[in-house]
Short mmCIF file of C-alpha atoms and ligand atoms in Angstrom, two decimals:
data_model
loop_
_atom_site.label_atom_id
_atom_site.label_comp_id
_atom_site.label_asym_id
_atom_site.label_seq_id
_atom_site.Cartn_x
_atom_site.Cartn_y
_atom_site.Cartn_z
CA MET A 244 85.63 83.27 144.66
CA LYS A 245 88.50 80.63 144.74
CA ILE A 246 89.58 78.00 142.53
CA TYR A 247 90.72 74.72 142.58
CA ILE A 248 93.88 74.03 140.11
CA ASP A 249 96.09 71.49 140.54
CA GLY A 250 95.88 71.50 144.25
CA LYS A 251 96.69 75.19 144.96
CA TYR A 252 93.65 77.38 144.82
CA TYR A 253 93.72 81.00 142.77
CA ASP A 254 91.42 84.37 142.80
CA GLU A 255 89.60 84.26 140.16
CA ARG A 256 91.24 86.39 137.69
CA THR A 257 95.13 84.81 138.73
CA ALA A 258 93.37 81.96 137.93
CA LYS A 259 94.78 80.38 134.40
CA ILE A 260 96.02 77.67 132.46
CA SER A 261 98.61 77.98 130.17
CA VAL A 262 97.26 78.47 125.64
CA PHE A 263 98.76 75.12 125.15
CA ASP A 264 97.32 72.56 127.21
CA HIS A 265 95.49 70.41 124.90
CA GLY A 266 92.53 70.83 126.35
CA LEU A 267 92.00 74.20 124.89
CA LEU A 268 94.25 72.87 121.77
CA TYR A 269 92.13 70.36 120.95
CA GLY A 270 88.94 70.05 123.69
CA ASP A 271 91.40 67.04 124.27
CA GLY A 272 90.09 66.25 128.13
CA ILE A 273 87.07 65.86 130.37
CA PHE A 274 84.21 67.39 132.89
CA GLU A 275 81.56 66.54 135.06
CA GLY A 276 78.29 69.33 136.15
CA ILE A 277 77.48 68.32 140.45
CA ARG A 278 75.46 70.65 141.71
CA ALA A 279 75.47 71.45 145.40
CA TYR A 280 72.20 71.87 147.24
CA HIS A 281 71.37 72.35 151.53
CA GLY A 282 75.06 72.29 152.44
CA ARG A 283 75.29 68.49 150.44
CA VAL A 284 76.94 68.37 147.28
CA PHE A 285 74.50 66.42 145.76
CA LYS A 286 75.41 62.59 144.42
CA LEU A 287 78.86 63.29 144.27
CA LYS A 288 80.54 59.46 143.99
CA GLU A 289 78.60 59.27 141.00
CA HIS A 290 79.98 62.50 139.57
CA ILE A 291 83.46 61.09 140.05
CA ASP A 292 82.84 57.45 138.52
CA ARG A 293 81.66 58.91 135.38
CA LEU A 294 84.91 61.07 135.46
CA PHE A 295 87.28 58.41 136.09
CA CYS A 296 84.94 56.65 133.28
CA SER A 297 85.06 58.53 130.76
CA ALA A 298 89.26 59.50 131.79
CA LYS A 299 89.81 55.68 130.62
CA ALA A 300 87.66 55.57 127.56
CA ILE A 301 89.98 58.75 126.49
CA LEU A 302 93.33 57.28 128.56
CA LEU A 303 93.80 59.84 130.41
CA ASP A 304 95.39 59.64 134.04
CA ILE A 305 93.63 61.74 136.49
CA PRO A 306 96.62 62.06 138.99
CA MET A 307 94.41 62.22 141.69
CA THR A 308 92.15 59.63 144.02
CA ALA A 309 88.58 59.60 143.62
CA GLU A 310 88.34 60.04 147.40
CA ALA A 311 91.25 62.31 147.39
CA LEU A 312 88.94 63.82 144.01
CA MET A 313 85.74 63.89 146.32
CA LYS A 314 87.58 66.07 149.00
CA ALA A 315 88.92 68.86 146.59
CA VAL A 316 85.01 69.09 145.84
CA VAL A 317 84.13 69.35 148.88
CA GLU A 318 86.66 71.89 149.98
CA THR A 319 86.03 74.63 147.05
CA CYS A 320 82.60 74.34 148.21
CA ARG A 321 83.88 75.20 151.32
CA ARG A 322 86.45 77.71 150.28
CA ASN A 323 83.61 79.74 148.19
CA LYS A 324 81.28 79.05 150.92
CA LEU A 325 78.78 77.32 148.75
CA ARG A 326 75.52 76.12 150.34
CA ASP A 327 73.57 75.47 147.37
CA GLY A 328 75.20 75.98 143.13
CA TYR A 329 76.81 74.37 140.47
CA ILE A 330 80.53 73.00 140.98
CA ARG A 331 82.42 72.20 137.56
CA LEU A 332 85.14 69.73 137.92
CA VAL A 333 87.49 70.16 134.60
CA VAL A 334 90.22 67.82 133.85
CA THR A 335 92.36 68.38 130.98
CA ARG A 336 95.07 66.40 128.88
CA GLY A 337 97.62 69.02 130.05
CA ILE A 338 100.69 71.09 128.49
CA GLY A 339 101.67 69.86 125.40
CA THR A 340 103.45 71.31 121.73
CA LEU A 341 101.62 72.20 119.01
CA GLY A 342 100.06 69.08 116.99
CA LEU A 343 97.58 66.24 118.49
CA ASN A 344 99.78 63.26 120.06
CA PRO A 345 98.20 63.08 123.85
CA ASN A 346 101.65 61.38 124.99
CA ARG A 347 103.75 65.16 125.15
CA CYS A 348 101.17 66.09 127.23
CA LYS A 349 103.03 64.66 130.73
CA ASN A 350 100.65 66.15 133.11
CA PRO A 351 97.09 66.29 133.13
CA SER A 352 94.89 69.23 135.01
CA VAL A 353 91.79 68.95 137.42
CA ILE A 354 90.34 72.60 137.63
CA ILE A 355 87.55 72.84 139.48
CA ILE A 356 84.55 76.17 139.85
CA ALA A 357 82.28 76.17 142.63
CA ASP A 358 80.10 79.01 141.81
CA LYS A 359 76.32 79.05 140.22
CA ILE A 360 73.97 78.08 137.19
CA GLN A 361 70.74 79.26 136.16
CA LEU A 362 70.31 76.87 132.18
CA TYR A 363 66.74 78.70 131.53
CA PRO A 364 64.65 81.19 132.65
CA PRO A 365 62.32 80.31 136.14
CA GLU A 366 59.24 80.12 133.60
CA PHE A 367 60.04 77.22 131.55
CA TYR A 368 59.71 74.97 135.43
CA GLN A 369 56.21 76.48 135.70
CA LYS A 370 55.13 77.16 132.40
CA GLY A 371 56.93 74.55 130.59
CA MET A 372 59.41 74.54 127.32
CA GLU A 373 59.01 74.51 123.77
CA ILE A 374 61.64 72.72 121.90
CA ILE A 375 62.34 71.44 118.44
CA THR A 376 64.68 68.81 116.85
CA VAL A 377 67.50 69.73 114.96
CA PRO A 378 69.62 68.76 111.90
CA THR A 379 72.99 68.81 113.68
CA VAL A 380 73.05 64.09 114.36
CA ARG A 381 73.87 63.37 117.76
CA SER A 382 77.61 62.27 117.80
CA LEU A 383 77.88 58.31 117.07
CA HIS A 384 79.18 56.01 119.76
CA SER A 385 81.39 54.53 116.90
CA ALA A 386 82.25 57.72 116.71
CA LEU A 387 82.91 59.84 119.34
CA ASN A 388 81.05 57.53 122.27
CA PRO A 389 78.16 60.57 123.70
CA ALA A 390 78.52 58.73 127.40
CA ILE A 391 82.51 60.51 127.65
CA LYS A 392 81.92 63.79 128.83
CA SER A 393 84.41 65.28 126.87
CA LEU A 394 85.67 68.74 126.66
CA ASN A 395 84.53 68.93 122.61
CA TYR A 396 80.88 69.97 123.24
CA LEU A 397 80.38 71.34 119.09
CA ASN A 398 78.81 68.24 118.37
CA ASN A 399 75.85 69.82 121.14
CA ILE A 400 76.35 73.34 120.65
CA LEU A 401 75.57 73.67 116.77
CA ALA A 402 71.78 71.95 118.14
CA LYS A 403 72.01 74.12 120.73
CA ILE A 404 72.79 77.20 117.81
CA GLU A 405 70.16 75.37 115.51
CA ALA A 406 67.51 75.26 118.16
CA ASN A 407 68.09 79.10 119.33
CA ASN A 408 68.25 80.46 115.80
CA ALA A 409 64.52 78.68 115.34
CA GLY A 410 64.15 80.64 118.65
CA CYS A 411 63.72 78.09 120.85
CA GLU A 412 66.01 77.78 123.92
CA GLU A 413 66.88 73.41 123.48
CA ALA A 414 67.13 71.22 120.64
CA ILE A 415 66.00 67.97 120.28
CA MET A 416 68.95 65.53 119.12
CA LEU A 417 67.84 61.91 116.45
CA ASN A 418 70.48 59.93 115.93
CA ALA A 419 71.90 59.01 113.05
CA GLU A 420 68.94 56.23 112.56
CA GLY A 421 66.44 58.66 113.67
CA PHE A 422 65.45 57.62 116.82
CA VAL A 423 65.74 60.89 119.91
CA ALA A 424 68.67 60.36 121.10
CA GLU A 425 68.59 63.30 123.73
CA CYS A 426 68.91 66.90 124.49
CA THR A 427 72.02 69.50 124.00
CA GLY A 428 72.37 68.62 127.73
CA ASP A 429 69.72 66.97 128.91
CA ASN A 430 68.13 63.88 128.73
CA LEU A 431 64.56 63.74 127.66
CA PHE A 432 61.60 61.42 129.26
CA ILE A 433 57.94 61.23 127.97
CA VAL A 434 55.25 59.92 129.74
CA LYS A 435 53.16 57.59 127.28
CA GLU A 436 49.92 55.27 128.86
CA GLY A 437 51.19 56.20 132.30
CA LYS A 438 53.92 55.00 132.38
CA LEU A 439 57.74 56.24 131.84
CA LEU A 440 59.84 56.02 128.82
CA THR A 441 63.72 57.49 128.23
CA PRO A 442 65.70 56.51 124.76
CA PRO A 443 68.17 53.46 126.04
CA LEU A 444 71.87 54.69 126.49
CA SER A 445 73.02 53.32 122.87
CA ALA A 446 70.10 55.45 121.42
CA GLY A 447 73.92 58.02 121.84
CA ALA A 448 72.86 59.80 125.24
CA LEU A 449 74.36 60.64 128.34
CA TYR A 450 74.47 58.24 131.12
CA GLY A 451 72.86 60.59 132.44
CA ILE A 452 72.65 60.85 137.02
CA THR A 453 69.93 63.57 137.12
CA ARG A 454 68.31 60.38 134.06
CA LYS A 455 69.11 57.04 136.99
CA VAL A 456 67.60 59.61 139.70
CA VAL A 457 63.96 59.98 138.54
CA MET A 458 64.18 57.25 137.05
CA GLU A 459 64.73 55.00 140.80
CA ILE A 460 62.95 57.52 142.35
CA ALA A 461 59.34 56.74 139.45
CA LEU A 462 59.94 53.05 140.08
CA ALA A 463 59.65 53.32 143.92
CA SER A 464 56.71 54.83 143.09
CA GLY A 465 54.97 52.49 141.24
CA LEU A 466 55.22 54.12 137.82
CA GLU A 467 56.69 51.60 135.36
CA VAL A 468 59.89 52.74 133.29
CA GLY A 469 60.88 51.85 130.09
CA GLU A 470 63.79 52.27 127.84
CA PRO A 471 62.76 52.02 123.99
CA ASN A 472 63.80 53.81 121.30
CA LEU A 473 61.08 56.96 120.18
CA THR A 474 61.01 58.31 118.00
CA ARG A 475 59.21 62.18 117.01
CA TYR A 476 55.97 60.92 117.00
CA ASP A 477 56.57 58.99 119.66
CA LEU A 478 57.32 62.41 121.45
CA PHE A 479 54.29 64.55 119.13
CA ASN A 480 51.89 61.92 120.70
CA ALA A 481 53.36 61.86 124.16
CA GLU A 482 50.98 62.82 127.93
CA GLU A 483 53.81 64.16 129.29
CA CYS A 484 57.37 65.02 127.86
CA PHE A 485 60.41 66.53 130.68
CA LEU A 486 64.02 67.04 130.47
CA THR A 487 66.54 66.27 132.66
CA GLY A 488 69.97 67.54 133.69
CA THR A 489 72.06 68.16 136.71
CA GLY A 490 72.06 72.12 135.43
CA ALA A 491 68.53 71.96 134.06
CA GLU A 492 66.79 69.47 137.28
CA LEU A 493 63.86 68.73 135.59
CA VAL A 494 62.14 71.14 133.43
CA PRO A 495 58.41 70.16 131.81
CA VAL A 496 58.20 70.50 128.30
CA VAL A 497 54.82 71.46 126.36
CA LYS A 498 55.48 71.89 122.65
CA ILE A 499 57.86 70.00 120.40
CA ASP A 500 57.73 71.35 116.82
CA GLY A 501 54.74 72.75 117.02
CA ARG A 502 52.41 69.99 118.45
CA LEU A 503 51.59 70.39 122.02
CA ILE A 504 51.82 68.20 124.10
CA GLY A 505 49.48 67.04 126.33
CA ASN A 506 46.89 69.69 126.87
CA GLY A 507 49.90 72.12 127.06
CA ARG A 508 51.06 72.33 130.56
CA PRO A 509 53.10 70.95 132.47
CA GLY A 510 51.54 67.11 133.65
CA PRO A 511 50.96 65.32 136.71
CA VAL A 512 53.86 63.08 136.48
CA THR A 513 56.12 65.70 135.74
CA ARG A 514 55.09 67.79 139.11
CA ARG A 515 55.04 64.45 140.75
CA LEU A 516 58.51 63.73 139.96
CA VAL A 517 60.12 67.47 140.42
CA ASN A 518 58.05 67.26 143.88
CA GLN A 519 60.02 63.76 144.58
CA TYR A 520 64.17 65.53 143.29
CA HIS A 521 63.58 68.43 145.17
CA ALA A 522 62.77 66.37 148.34
CA LEU A 523 65.19 64.24 147.86
CA THR A 524 68.02 66.65 147.52
CA LYS A 525 67.28 68.25 151.10
CA THR A 526 68.59 64.62 152.37
CA SER A 527 71.27 63.49 150.05
CA GLY A 528 74.45 64.13 149.29
CA GLU A 529 78.16 64.70 150.64
CA PRO A 530 78.35 67.35 153.62
CA ILE A 531 80.04 71.19 152.69
CA TYR A 532 80.64 71.66 156.39
CA ASP A 533 80.48 69.84 160.14
N1 PXG B 235 73.11 65.13 128.42
C1 PXG B 235 74.48 66.15 128.16
C2 PXG B 235 74.58 66.86 126.78
C3 PXG B 235 74.98 66.66 129.34
O1 PXG B 235 75.34 67.45 128.87
C4 PXG B 235 72.76 65.70 130.99
C5 PXG B 235 72.76 64.77 129.77
C6 PXG B 235 72.67 65.72 131.93
O2 PXG B 235 72.98 64.76 132.47
P1 PXG B 235 73.70 64.69 134.14
O3 PXG B 235 74.56 63.74 134.77
O4 PXG B 235 73.90 65.86 134.40
O5 PXG B 235 72.59 64.17 134.30
C7 PXG B 235 74.28 66.27 130.37
C8 PXG B 235 74.78 67.07 131.48
C9 PXG B 235 76.01 73.16 131.58
C10 PXG B 235 75.21 72.11 132.19
O6 PXG B 235 76.71 73.97 131.70
C11 PXG B 235 75.38 70.89 131.69
C12 PXG B 235 74.86 69.40 131.48
C13 PXG B 235 74.87 69.59 133.67
C14 PXG B 235 75.27 70.18 134.14
C15 PXG B 235 75.80 71.91 133.09
O7 PXG B 235 75.00 73.34 130.46
N2 PXG B 235 75.22 68.42 130.77
#
């Protein structure tokens, strides 16, 4: 595997960053997780745009233009002969001295890894998964805004640990007011009275790119889409539920906190959206090969 670091390609074993990089020392940095399908990078521009928004929010100067970064992502896929897989794009604050001060870091580092990812076991996609709400509250947007895709994922990891301790693979995170925010690496949707509902971004969620794709597909196929605040009660009484994310794609949820969702099997709206999503990935994206 060839890994891009600051304009050069390194073998997996020699791809290294400094122990003084503030990405490691303080989680000071940002990232994107991107998928390639059928030899195309899916929603590349959207991911790059979000990366630049995260960078702006933390006052980090990405040392490349968006165009150069897109080219570097495509080139990393090409060098790894990737057709279907997962691209991890990371920008760290760079090497500094001990101490938080980001001004001591003069050169942010850009890292691109093109690999594979399997977030959940295949049977979850067929039969649906069981998830639970957990005690760890999603970060307040006035503390660390969940819209920033930062290298500090401990809020989400703590929620994941709580789910794992309870024998579940995924956690629903509520915000400080008790409204549903999102899962640890996925946005959440329900179907209620034929409408597709997902928490508003102001409830404390990442501006999910898969979320947006799913909303667009749903609207185009005549479904009504809404973004109201949702409580656990709304989830328990949903007809269908599913999660969206670049890594997870669309995964049906059939049980929440011990309550069966619908008839306990992935529902028809979910199944249709899954098929429409996969159809879109066949024709859309930045070509890797000529
Ligand atoms: N919420 C959070 C907290 C995320 O980290 C999403 C929602 C879904 O957003 P997108 O734009 O991907 O639809 C994410 C994305 C991983 C992994 O390695 C995690 C994500 C994406 C890809 C890989 O666990 N999370």
